[in-house]
Coordinates of C-alpha atoms in Angstrom, one line a residue:
Chain S
M1 CA 17.8 -15.5 -6.3
K2 CA 20.0 -13.1 -7.7
V3 CA 18.3 -10.4 -10.0
G4 CA 20.1 -8.1 -12.6
I5 CA 18.5 -4.5 -12.8
I6 CA 19.4 -2.3 -15.7
Q7 CA 18.4 1.2 -15.4
Q8 CA 19.3 3.0 -18.8
A9 CA 18.9 6.4 -20.4
N10 CA 17.9 5.8 -24.0
S11 CA 18.5 7.8 -27.2
S12 CA 16.4 7.8 -30.4
D13 CA 19.1 5.3 -31.8
M14 CA 17.3 2.1 -31.0
E15 CA 20.4 -0.1 -32.1
A16 CA 22.5 1.8 -29.6
N17 CA 20.0 1.4 -26.9
I18 CA 19.8 -2.4 -27.5
E19 CA 23.5 -2.8 -27.8
K20 CA 23.8 -1.1 -24.4
L21 CA 21.1 -3.4 -22.9
R22 CA 23.0 -6.5 -24.5
R23 CA 26.3 -5.6 -22.9
S24 CA 24.5 -5.0 -19.5
I25 CA 22.7 -8.4 -19.7
I26 CA 25.9 -10.2 -20.4
Q27 CA 27.5 -8.4 -17.4
C28 CA 24.6 -9.3 -15.0
S29 CA 24.9 -12.9 -16.0
R30 CA 28.8 -12.8 -15.5
E31 CA 27.9 -11.3 -12.0
G32 CA 25.6 -14.3 -11.1
A33 CA 22.1 -13.0 -11.9
S34 CA 19.6 -15.8 -12.9
L35 CA 17.0 -13.1 -13.6
V36 CA 17.5 -10.0 -15.2
V37 CA 14.7 -7.2 -15.5
L38 CA 14.8 -4.5 -18.0
Q39 CA 12.8 -1.0 -17.9
E40 CA 9.6 -0.3 -19.5
L41 CA 9.6 -0.1 -23.4
H42 CA 13.5 -0.4 -23.2
N43 CA 14.3 -0.4 -26.8
G44 CA 13.6 3.3 -27.5
L45 CA 12.5 6.5 -26.3
Y46 CA 9.2 6.9 -24.2
F47 CA 7.1 7.6 -27.1
C48 CA 3.8 8.6 -25.4
Q49 CA 4.7 12.2 -25.0
T50 CA 2.5 13.1 -27.9
E51 CA -0.2 11.2 -29.9
D52 CA 1.2 10.2 -33.3
T53 CA -0.2 7.4 -35.6
A54 CA 3.3 7.2 -37.2
V55 CA 4.5 5.8 -33.8
F56 CA 2.6 2.7 -34.4
D57 CA 5.5 1.8 -36.9
R58 CA 7.5 1.1 -33.9
S59 CA 5.4 -1.8 -32.6
E60 CA 6.0 -5.5 -33.4
P61 CA 4.4 -8.9 -33.2
I62 CA 5.2 -11.2 -30.4
P63 CA 7.0 -13.6 -31.2
G64 CA 8.9 -11.1 -33.2
P65 CA 12.1 -9.3 -33.8
S66 CA 12.8 -8.5 -30.1
T67 CA 11.9 -11.8 -28.6
R68 CA 14.1 -13.5 -31.1
L69 CA 17.0 -11.0 -30.4
F70 CA 16.7 -11.1 -26.6
G71 CA 15.5 -14.8 -26.5
G72 CA 19.1 -15.6 -28.1
L73 CA 20.8 -13.5 -25.5
A74 CA 18.7 -15.3 -22.7
K75 CA 20.0 -18.6 -24.0
E76 CA 23.6 -17.3 -24.6
C77 CA 23.6 -16.0 -20.9
G78 CA 21.5 -18.6 -19.2
V79 CA 19.2 -16.0 -17.7
V80 CA 15.6 -15.4 -17.5
L81 CA 14.7 -12.0 -19.0
V82 CA 11.8 -9.9 -18.4
L83 CA 11.4 -7.6 -21.5
S84 CA 8.8 -4.8 -22.1
L85 CA 7.7 -4.3 -25.6
F86 CA 5.2 -2.2 -27.8
E87 CA 3.2 -5.2 -29.1
K88 CA 1.4 -5.4 -32.4
R89 CA -1.5 -7.7 -32.1
A90 CA -3.5 -6.8 -35.1
P91 CA -3.9 -3.6 -37.3
G92 CA -5.2 -1.1 -35.1
L93 CA -4.7 -3.3 -32.0
Y94 CA -1.6 -2.7 -29.9
H95 CA -0.6 -3.4 -26.3
N96 CA 2.2 -2.4 -23.9
T97 CA 3.3 -6.0 -23.1
A98 CA 5.8 -7.7 -21.0
V99 CA 7.5 -10.7 -22.3
V100 CA 9.3 -13.2 -20.0
M101 CA 12.2 -15.1 -22.0
E102 CA 13.1 -18.4 -20.5
R103 CA 16.9 -19.2 -20.2
D104 CA 16.6 -21.6 -23.2
G105 CA 15.5 -18.7 -25.3
S106 CA 11.7 -19.6 -25.4
I107 CA 8.8 -17.5 -24.4
A108 CA 7.8 -18.4 -21.0
G109 CA 4.8 -16.1 -20.9
I110 CA 3.5 -12.7 -21.4
Y111 CA 1.5 -10.0 -19.4
R112 CA -0.4 -7.1 -21.1
K113 CA -0.7 -3.9 -18.9
M114 CA -3.9 -3.9 -17.5
H115 CA -4.1 -0.3 -16.1
I116 CA -3.5 2.4 -18.7
P117 CA -2.7 5.9 -17.7
D118 CA -3.3 8.9 -19.5
D119 CA -2.2 12.4 -18.5
P120 CA -0.2 15.1 -19.9
A121 CA 3.0 13.8 -21.4
Y122 CA 1.9 10.1 -20.7
Y123 CA -0.8 9.7 -23.6
E124 CA -0.9 5.9 -23.1
K125 CA -4.6 5.4 -23.9
F126 CA -3.9 6.5 -27.4
Y127 CA -1.5 3.8 -28.0
F128 CA -2.1 0.7 -25.7
T129 CA -5.4 -1.3 -25.5
P130 CA -5.9 -2.3 -21.9
G131 CA -4.8 -5.9 -21.4
D132 CA -7.1 -8.8 -21.6
L133 CA -5.0 -11.4 -20.0
G134 CA -5.8 -10.4 -16.4
F135 CA -3.2 -10.8 -13.5
T136 CA -1.6 -14.0 -14.1
P137 CA 2.1 -14.8 -12.9
V138 CA 4.4 -16.5 -15.4
D139 CA 6.3 -19.9 -14.3
T140 CA 9.9 -19.7 -15.1
S141 CA 13.2 -21.6 -14.0
C142 CA 13.5 -18.8 -11.4
G143 CA 10.1 -19.3 -9.8
R144 CA 6.6 -17.8 -10.6
L145 CA 7.0 -14.2 -11.4
G146 CA 4.2 -11.6 -11.0
V147 CA 5.0 -9.3 -13.7
L148 CA 3.2 -5.9 -13.9
I149 CA 3.8 -2.7 -15.6
C150 CA 4.4 0.9 -14.5
W151 CA 0.7 2.4 -13.8
D152 CA -0.2 -1.1 -12.4
Q153 CA 2.1 -0.1 -9.6
W154 CA -0.6 2.2 -8.0
Y155 CA -3.2 -0.6 -7.8
P156 CA -3.2 -2.8 -4.7
E157 CA -5.6 -5.0 -6.4
A158 CA -3.1 -6.0 -9.1
A159 CA -0.6 -6.9 -6.5
R160 CA -3.0 -8.8 -4.4
L161 CA -4.2 -11.0 -7.4
M162 CA -0.8 -11.7 -8.5
A163 CA 0.1 -12.8 -4.7
M164 CA -3.1 -14.9 -4.7
R165 CA -1.9 -16.7 -7.7
G166 CA 1.1 -17.7 -6.2
A167 CA 3.7 -15.0 -7.4
E168 CA 6.9 -15.3 -5.5
V169 CA 8.0 -11.8 -6.4
L170 CA 6.5 -8.7 -8.0
I171 CA 8.3 -7.2 -11.0
Y172 CA 7.5 -3.7 -12.4
P173 CA 9.2 -2.4 -15.6
T174 CA 8.5 1.3 -15.6
A175 CA 8.9 4.6 -16.9
I176 CA 8.0 7.5 -14.7
G177 CA 9.5 11.0 -14.2
W178 CA 9.1 14.4 -13.2
E179 CA 7.5 17.4 -15.3
T180 CA 10.4 19.9 -15.1
S181 CA 7.8 22.4 -14.1
D182 CA 6.9 20.8 -10.8
T183 CA 8.2 22.3 -7.6
D184 CA 10.8 20.4 -5.6
E185 CA 8.4 19.5 -2.9
E186 CA 5.9 18.1 -5.3
K187 CA 8.7 16.0 -7.0
C188 CA 9.7 14.5 -3.6
R189 CA 6.2 13.9 -2.8
Q190 CA 5.6 12.0 -6.1
H191 CA 8.9 10.1 -5.8
D192 CA 8.2 9.1 -2.1
A193 CA 4.7 8.2 -3.0
W194 CA 5.8 5.8 -5.7
L195 CA 8.5 4.1 -3.6
T196 CA 5.9 3.8 -0.7
I197 CA 3.1 2.4 -2.6
Q198 CA 5.3 -0.4 -4.1
R199 CA 7.1 -1.1 -0.8
A200 CA 3.6 -1.5 0.7
H201 CA 2.7 -4.2 -2.0
A202 CA 5.5 -6.2 -0.5
V203 CA 4.2 -5.7 2.9
A204 CA 0.5 -6.5 2.3
N205 CA 1.6 -9.6 0.4
G206 CA 4.6 -10.9 2.1
L207 CA 6.7 -11.1 -0.9
P208 CA 9.5 -9.0 -2.6
V209 CA 9.2 -6.4 -5.3
V210 CA 11.6 -5.4 -8.0
T211 CA 11.0 -2.4 -9.9
V212 CA 13.3 -1.2 -12.9
N213 CA 12.8 2.5 -14.1
R214 CA 13.9 4.5 -17.0
V215 CA 16.5 7.3 -16.4
G216 CA 17.6 10.6 -18.1
H217 CA 15.8 13.4 -19.8
E218 CA 13.7 13.0 -23.0
P219 CA 12.3 16.0 -24.7
D220 CA 8.8 16.4 -25.9
P221 CA 8.7 15.9 -29.6
S222 CA 5.9 18.5 -29.8
G223 CA 8.0 21.1 -27.9
S224 CA 4.9 22.1 -25.9
T225 CA 6.5 21.0 -22.5
D226 CA 10.1 20.6 -21.4
G227 CA 9.9 17.0 -21.6
I228 CA 10.1 14.2 -18.9
C229 CA 13.0 13.7 -16.4
F230 CA 12.7 10.1 -15.8
W231 CA 13.8 9.6 -12.0
G232 CA 15.4 6.2 -12.2
S233 CA 15.6 5.0 -8.6
S234 CA 15.1 1.4 -9.5
F235 CA 14.9 -0.9 -6.5
A236 CA 14.4 -4.1 -4.8
A237 CA 12.5 -4.4 -1.6
G238 CA 12.0 -7.6 0.6
A239 CA 8.9 -9.3 1.9
Q240 CA 8.5 -6.7 4.8
G241 CA 8.9 -3.9 2.4
E242 CA 12.5 -3.1 3.3
L243 CA 14.7 -1.6 0.8
L244 CA 17.5 -4.2 -0.4
V245 CA 18.9 -1.7 -3.0
Q246 CA 18.1 1.5 -4.7
L247 CA 19.7 2.8 -7.8
P248 CA 20.4 6.8 -8.3
A249 CA 18.0 9.0 -9.7
D250 CA 20.3 10.7 -12.2
S251 CA 22.5 8.2 -13.8
E252 CA 22.5 5.0 -15.7
E253 CA 23.2 1.9 -13.4
R254 CA 23.3 -1.9 -13.5
R255 CA 23.1 -4.0 -10.4
V256 CA 23.0 -7.5 -9.3
V257 CA 21.2 -8.0 -6.2
E258 CA 20.2 -11.0 -3.9
V259 CA 16.5 -11.1 -3.4
P260 CA 15.7 -13.8 -0.7
D261 CA 12.4 -15.8 -0.6
R262 CA 11.2 -14.9 2.8
R263 CA 7.5 -15.5 2.2
E264 CA 7.1 -18.5 4.4
S265 CA 8.5 -17.0 7.5
V266 CA 7.2 -13.4 7.0
R267 CA 3.6 -14.7 6.4
R268 CA 3.8 -16.9 9.3
W269 CA 4.3 -13.9 11.6
W270 CA 1.9 -11.6 9.6
P271 CA -0.7 -13.9 8.3
F272 CA -2.8 -11.2 6.4
F273 CA -4.0 -13.9 3.9
R274 CA -5.7 -15.8 6.8
D275 CA -7.8 -12.9 7.9
R276 CA -9.0 -11.2 4.7
R277 CA -12.7 -10.6 5.0
I278 CA -13.6 -12.0 1.5
D279 CA -17.3 -12.0 2.6
A280 CA -17.1 -8.1 2.7
Y281 CA -14.9 -7.3 -0.3
R282 CA -17.7 -7.5 -3.2
G283 CA -17.6 -3.8 -3.6
L284 CA -14.1 -4.1 -4.9
T285 CA -15.5 -4.9 -8.4
E286 CA -17.7 -1.8 -8.4
R287 CA -16.4 1.4 -10.0
Y288 CA -17.6 3.4 -6.9
L289 CA -20.0 2.8 -4.1
D290 CA -22.3 5.9 -4.4
T291 CA -24.1 6.6 -1.2
Chain B
M1 CA -9.7 20.3 9.4
K2 CA -7.7 20.4 12.7
V3 CA -7.3 16.8 14.3
G4 CA -6.3 16.2 17.8
I5 CA -4.2 12.9 18.2
I6 CA -3.9 11.6 22.0
Q7 CA -1.1 9.0 22.2
Q8 CA -1.3 7.8 26.1
A9 CA 0.5 5.1 28.1
N10 CA -2.3 3.5 30.3
S11 CA -2.0 1.7 33.5
S12 CA -4.5 -0.7 35.3
D13 CA -6.2 2.3 36.8
M14 CA -9.1 3.0 34.4
E15 CA -10.2 6.1 36.3
A16 CA -6.7 7.5 36.0
N17 CA -6.3 6.8 32.2
I18 CA -9.9 8.3 31.5
E19 CA -8.9 11.4 33.5
K20 CA -5.8 11.7 31.4
L21 CA -7.8 11.4 28.3
R22 CA -10.4 14.0 29.5
R23 CA -7.7 16.5 30.2
S24 CA -6.2 15.8 26.8
I25 CA -9.4 16.2 24.8
I26 CA -10.3 19.4 26.5
Q27 CA -6.6 20.8 25.7
C28 CA -7.1 19.7 22.1
S29 CA -10.4 21.5 21.8
R30 CA -8.7 24.5 23.0
E31 CA -6.0 24.3 20.5
G32 CA -8.8 24.3 17.7
A33 CA -9.3 20.6 17.2
S34 CA -12.8 19.9 15.6
L35 CA -11.9 16.1 15.5
V36 CA -10.1 14.1 18.4
V37 CA -9.0 10.7 17.8
L38 CA -8.1 8.2 20.7
Q39 CA -6.2 5.1 20.7
E40 CA -7.4 1.6 20.4
L41 CA -9.1 0.3 23.7
H42 CA -7.9 3.6 25.2
N43 CA -9.7 3.1 28.7
G44 CA -7.3 0.5 29.9
L45 CA -4.6 -1.9 29.4
Y46 CA -4.2 -3.8 26.1
F47 CA -5.8 -7.0 27.6
C48 CA -5.4 -9.5 24.8
Q49 CA -1.8 -10.6 25.9
T50 CA -3.6 -13.6 27.5
E51 CA -6.8 -15.5 27.1
D52 CA -9.0 -15.0 30.4
T53 CA -12.8 -15.4 30.5
A54 CA -12.7 -12.8 33.3
V55 CA -11.6 -10.0 31.0
F56 CA -15.1 -10.0 29.4
D57 CA -16.2 -8.3 32.5
R58 CA -14.5 -5.1 31.1
S59 CA -16.9 -5.0 28.2
E60 CA -19.8 -2.5 27.9
P61 CA -22.8 -2.1 25.7
I62 CA -23.0 0.7 23.3
P63 CA -24.6 3.0 24.3
G64 CA -23.3 2.6 27.6
P65 CA -21.0 4.0 30.3
S66 CA -18.2 5.2 27.9
T67 CA -20.4 6.8 25.1
R68 CA -22.4 8.7 28.0
L69 CA -19.1 9.9 29.4
F70 CA -17.3 11.0 26.3
G71 CA -20.5 12.0 24.7
G72 CA -20.9 14.6 27.3
L73 CA -17.2 15.4 26.7
A74 CA -17.6 15.9 23.1
K75 CA -20.6 18.2 23.8
E76 CA -18.7 20.2 26.2
C77 CA -15.8 20.6 24.1
G78 CA -17.6 20.9 20.9
V79 CA -15.6 18.2 19.1
V80 CA -16.2 15.0 17.1
L81 CA -14.7 12.1 19.1
V82 CA -13.5 8.8 17.9
L83 CA -13.7 6.3 20.6
S84 CA -12.5 2.7 20.8
L85 CA -14.3 0.5 23.1
F86 CA -14.6 -3.2 24.1
E87 CA -18.4 -3.8 23.1
K88 CA -20.7 -6.2 24.9
R89 CA -23.4 -7.0 22.3
A90 CA -25.0 -10.1 23.8
P91 CA -23.7 -12.7 26.5
G92 CA -20.9 -14.2 24.6
L93 CA -20.8 -11.8 21.8
Y94 CA -18.3 -9.1 22.0
H95 CA -16.7 -6.9 19.6
N96 CA -13.6 -4.3 19.1
T97 CA -15.9 -1.3 18.2
A98 CA -15.1 2.4 17.2
V99 CA -17.6 4.7 18.2
V100 CA -17.9 8.2 16.6
M101 CA -19.3 10.8 18.9
E102 CA -20.8 14.0 17.3
R103 CA -20.2 17.3 18.9
D104 CA -23.8 17.4 20.4
G105 CA -22.9 14.4 22.5
S106 CA -24.9 11.8 20.3
I107 CA -23.6 8.7 18.5
A108 CA -22.9 9.6 14.9
G109 CA -21.9 5.9 14.1
I110 CA -20.1 2.8 15.0
Y111 CA -17.5 0.6 13.2
R112 CA -16.8 -2.9 14.3
K113 CA -13.3 -4.2 13.7
M114 CA -13.3 -6.4 10.6
H115 CA -10.0 -8.1 10.6
I116 CA -9.1 -9.7 13.8
P117 CA -5.5 -10.7 14.4
D118 CA -4.3 -13.5 16.5
D119 CA -0.7 -14.2 17.3
P120 CA 1.3 -14.6 20.4
A121 CA 0.5 -11.6 22.7
Y122 CA -2.3 -10.5 20.6
Y123 CA -5.0 -13.1 21.3
E124 CA -7.7 -11.0 19.7
K125 CA -9.6 -13.8 18.1
F126 CA -10.5 -15.1 21.5
Y127 CA -12.2 -11.9 22.6
F128 CA -13.6 -10.1 19.5
T129 CA -16.2 -11.4 17.2
P130 CA -15.3 -10.1 13.5
G131 CA -17.4 -7.2 12.8
D132 CA -20.6 -7.6 10.7
L133 CA -21.0 -4.0 9.6
G134 CA -18.7 -4.0 6.7
F135 CA -16.5 -1.0 5.8
T136 CA -18.8 2.1 5.9
P137 CA -17.6 5.5 6.8
V138 CA -19.5 7.6 9.4
D139 CA -21.0 10.9 8.6
T140 CA -20.2 13.7 11.1
S141 CA -20.1 17.4 11.0
C142 CA -16.3 17.1 10.4
G143 CA -16.9 15.1 7.2
R144 CA -17.2 11.4 6.3
L145 CA -14.8 9.6 8.4
G146 CA -13.4 6.1 7.4
V147 CA -12.7 4.8 10.7
L148 CA -11.0 1.4 10.8
I149 CA -9.0 -0.4 13.7
C150 CA -5.4 -1.5 14.0
W151 CA -5.1 -5.0 12.3
D152 CA -7.2 -3.5 9.4
Q153 CA -4.4 -1.2 8.6
W154 CA -2.7 -4.1 6.9
Y155 CA -5.5 -4.5 4.3
P156 CA -5.6 -2.4 1.2
E157 CA -9.0 -3.7 0.7
A158 CA -10.4 -2.1 3.7
A159 CA -9.0 1.3 3.0
R160 CA -10.3 1.1 -0.8
L161 CA -13.9 0.4 0.2
M162 CA -13.7 3.1 2.6
A163 CA -12.7 5.4 -0.1
M164 CA -15.1 4.1 -2.4
R165 CA -17.9 4.9 -0.1
G166 CA -16.8 8.6 0.1
A167 CA -14.7 8.6 3.1
E168 CA -12.8 12.0 3.3
V169 CA -10.1 10.7 5.7
L170 CA -9.0 7.3 7.0
I171 CA -8.8 7.0 10.7
Y172 CA -6.9 3.9 12.6
P173 CA -6.8 3.8 16.5
T174 CA -4.3 1.2 17.1
A175 CA -2.3 -0.7 19.7
I176 CA 0.7 -2.1 18.1
G177 CA 4.2 -2.7 19.7
W178 CA 7.4 -4.6 19.6
E179 CA 8.0 -8.1 21.3
T180 CA 11.1 -7.1 23.5
S181 CA 12.8 -10.3 22.3
D182 CA 12.9 -9.1 18.7
T183 CA 16.3 -7.9 17.2
D184 CA 16.8 -4.3 16.5
E185 CA 16.7 -4.8 12.7
E186 CA 13.3 -6.7 12.8
K187 CA 11.9 -3.9 15.2
C188 CA 12.9 -1.5 12.5
R189 CA 11.4 -3.5 9.7
Q190 CA 8.1 -3.9 11.5
H191 CA 7.9 -0.2 12.4
D192 CA 8.7 0.9 9.0
A193 CA 6.4 -1.5 7.3
W194 CA 3.5 -0.5 9.5
L195 CA 4.1 3.4 8.6
T196 CA 4.7 2.5 4.9
I197 CA 1.5 0.5 4.2
Q198 CA -0.7 3.1 5.9
R199 CA 1.0 5.9 4.0
A200 CA 0.3 3.9 0.9
H201 CA -3.4 3.7 1.7
A202 CA -3.4 7.5 1.3
V203 CA -1.6 7.3 -1.9
A204 CA -3.6 4.6 -3.5
N205 CA -6.8 6.4 -2.6
G206 CA -5.8 10.1 -2.5
L207 CA -6.8 10.9 1.0
P208 CA -5.3 11.7 4.3
V209 CA -4.7 9.1 7.0
V210 CA -4.7 9.7 10.8
T211 CA -3.4 6.9 13.1
V212 CA -3.3 6.9 16.8
N213 CA -1.4 4.4 18.5
R214 CA -0.8 3.4 22.2
V215 CA 2.6 3.9 23.8
G216 CA 4.6 2.5 26.8
H217 CA 5.4 -1.1 28.0
E218 CA 2.7 -3.3 29.4
P219 CA 3.8 -6.6 31.2
D220 CA 2.2 -9.9 30.3
P221 CA -0.2 -11.0 32.9
S222 CA 0.8 -14.6 32.4
G223 CA 4.5 -13.8 32.8
S224 CA 5.3 -16.0 29.9
T225 CA 6.8 -13.1 27.9
D226 CA 8.3 -9.7 28.7
G227 CA 5.2 -7.9 27.5
I228 CA 4.6 -5.5 24.7
C229 CA 6.6 -2.3 24.1
F230 CA 3.8 -0.2 22.3
W231 CA 5.8 1.9 19.7
G232 CA 3.6 5.0 19.6
S233 CA 4.7 7.0 16.6
S234 CA 1.1 8.1 15.9
F235 CA 1.0 10.1 12.8
A236 CA -0.9 12.0 10.1
A237 CA -0.3 11.7 6.4
G238 CA -1.5 13.8 3.6
A239 CA -3.3 12.7 0.4
Q240 CA 0.0 11.8 -1.2
G241 CA 1.1 9.8 1.7
E242 CA 3.4 12.6 2.9
L243 CA 3.9 12.7 6.6
L244 CA 2.2 15.8 8.2
V245 CA 3.4 14.9 11.8
Q246 CA 4.8 11.9 13.6
L247 CA 4.8 11.4 17.4
P248 CA 7.5 9.9 19.4
A249 CA 8.0 6.2 19.8
D250 CA 8.7 6.3 23.5
S251 CA 6.5 9.0 25.2
E252 CA 3.0 10.2 25.7
E253 CA 2.1 13.2 23.5
R254 CA -0.9 15.2 22.6
R255 CA -0.8 17.1 19.1
V256 CA -3.4 19.0 17.1
V257 CA -2.6 18.9 13.5
E258 CA -4.0 20.6 10.4
V259 CA -5.1 18.0 7.8
P260 CA -6.0 19.5 4.5
D261 CA -8.5 18.1 2.2
R262 CA -6.6 17.8 -1.2
R263 CA -8.6 14.9 -2.4
E264 CA -10.0 17.0 -5.5
S265 CA -6.5 17.9 -6.7
V266 CA -4.6 15.1 -6.1
R267 CA -7.0 12.8 -7.6
R268 CA -7.2 14.8 -10.7
W269 CA -3.4 14.3 -11.4
W270 CA -3.4 10.7 -10.1
P271 CA -6.9 9.6 -11.3
F272 CA -6.5 5.8 -10.0
F273 CA -10.2 5.6 -9.6
R274 CA -10.8 6.2 -13.3
D275 CA -8.6 3.1 -14.5
R276 CA -9.4 0.4 -11.9
R277 CA -10.0 -2.8 -13.9
I278 CA -13.2 -3.7 -12.2
D279 CA -13.8 -6.3 -14.8
A280 CA -10.6 -8.2 -13.7
Y281 CA -10.9 -7.9 -9.8
R282 CA -13.4 -10.8 -9.2
G283 CA -10.8 -13.0 -7.6
L284 CA -10.5 -10.5 -4.8
T285 CA -13.4 -12.0 -3.1
E286 CA -11.8 -15.5 -3.1
R287 CA -9.5 -16.9 -0.3
Y288 CA -6.8 -17.8 -2.7
L289 CA -6.5 -18.5 -6.4
D290 CA -5.0 -22.1 -6.5
T291 CA -3.3 -22.9 -9.6

């Protein structure tokens, strides 16, 4: 499977952002991609640096304007597209939602972000109601896609459940970056931890991982911090966690990468699913095991 | 906490192996270690390359000769010691068991390997009954130790459950190596996957990891393969998965490393435990989620 990865720096001009995405998607399809993955909340700025009720105006229903627009593009290009949208489900009920568009322009399925972060500059719990659809992959003409979103990437449980439901690849649209005040050592540890844990999901589950991250600096609208420097570094890893490609940390880039399906052979040699001690995992559904 | 790591190449001369361990443990204590971790099945050769009923003669009860011998050494040196033994529990009932010796020479607790591998040259399912004690850390004068063993290292579930029960550090005695017939690329992928997934356990759970692996070549007693080349590379990683130390892949080495407890600060910034979706994890206790 050839996968297109579009790592973009966004501005407040949504039309310009979408026009850049459109050109990149077309280019990926010309380079042979059958699946194209966009970054988290790709239409605009990452708006969670402050808590502002006016921002809810940027949400949209699903189906809605973005699924129509990108659905048409998916059909035009003949590719499966993974979108990441700010979903308005009802007044006062919003989600961070990935939408998988089939190559005929229809909606193949959606995933609502299950794990919602909240820390300074990432006030997502204000905006996004935690997902209620569980960890269910989406069946497409490219295979069964285990779509997760950003903060989910820190949770081995999410990756495992997607794999156990037959996902052939894990896909993470994401928007993660550095606080400009962090030391270089701390930045390095964070970036490396982020790459390491997602490669480990590939290892633990014997399947490839594709992660598409935002790039560029976005100022803090409140002016109380220096904003976020998104670290790009979008990548694809194979079923043993080996890096297939990694994009730069500091610039926009589009790349089409061949992601082989080696699940069958890798899992024969490393049959982790065979030996899981499901009789002893009950504690995983607890908050903590106080002793 | 200062941790001593003893990476050793063993021969069939068990007395000589134990004498080397004894000298290394004393040396680690002189260098200030309060905790010393030995590799998996440290008293002898890795005997699972073939299935041979005579090998069960090497097992021993717990408490038994090794806990007496190393218990005396723990007391003499004033260190906590993590042992890895072939436990005889009853005729026909054997385990791969880690024993934590307190610095007064007593047994602080045991862990019986829960995930048992079985693949060519690692016929462990023949020898070891899967553990029945679950994932329970051991309280010691050095803190609460999350001791796991080798194949367990591929399971995020095991690491998570130890962390949820308050483990302050994950400890993996292990014996893993290369098939001599593998290509260099495959060897590299395997070694990197092994390091990656254990560093990821540190990341996911915000605690340090200490892994002690066997080194050196051991022939296949059956002569049907070229034996195993154990890849050493014992390491310690901090609570963000950052490597604190890594030993060589091809030689014996003893090292004392400072392993800081940064759980409190790391988990404040990356509060993964806060956001676990325990309402949606029930599937983790299933074998597979057929769809």
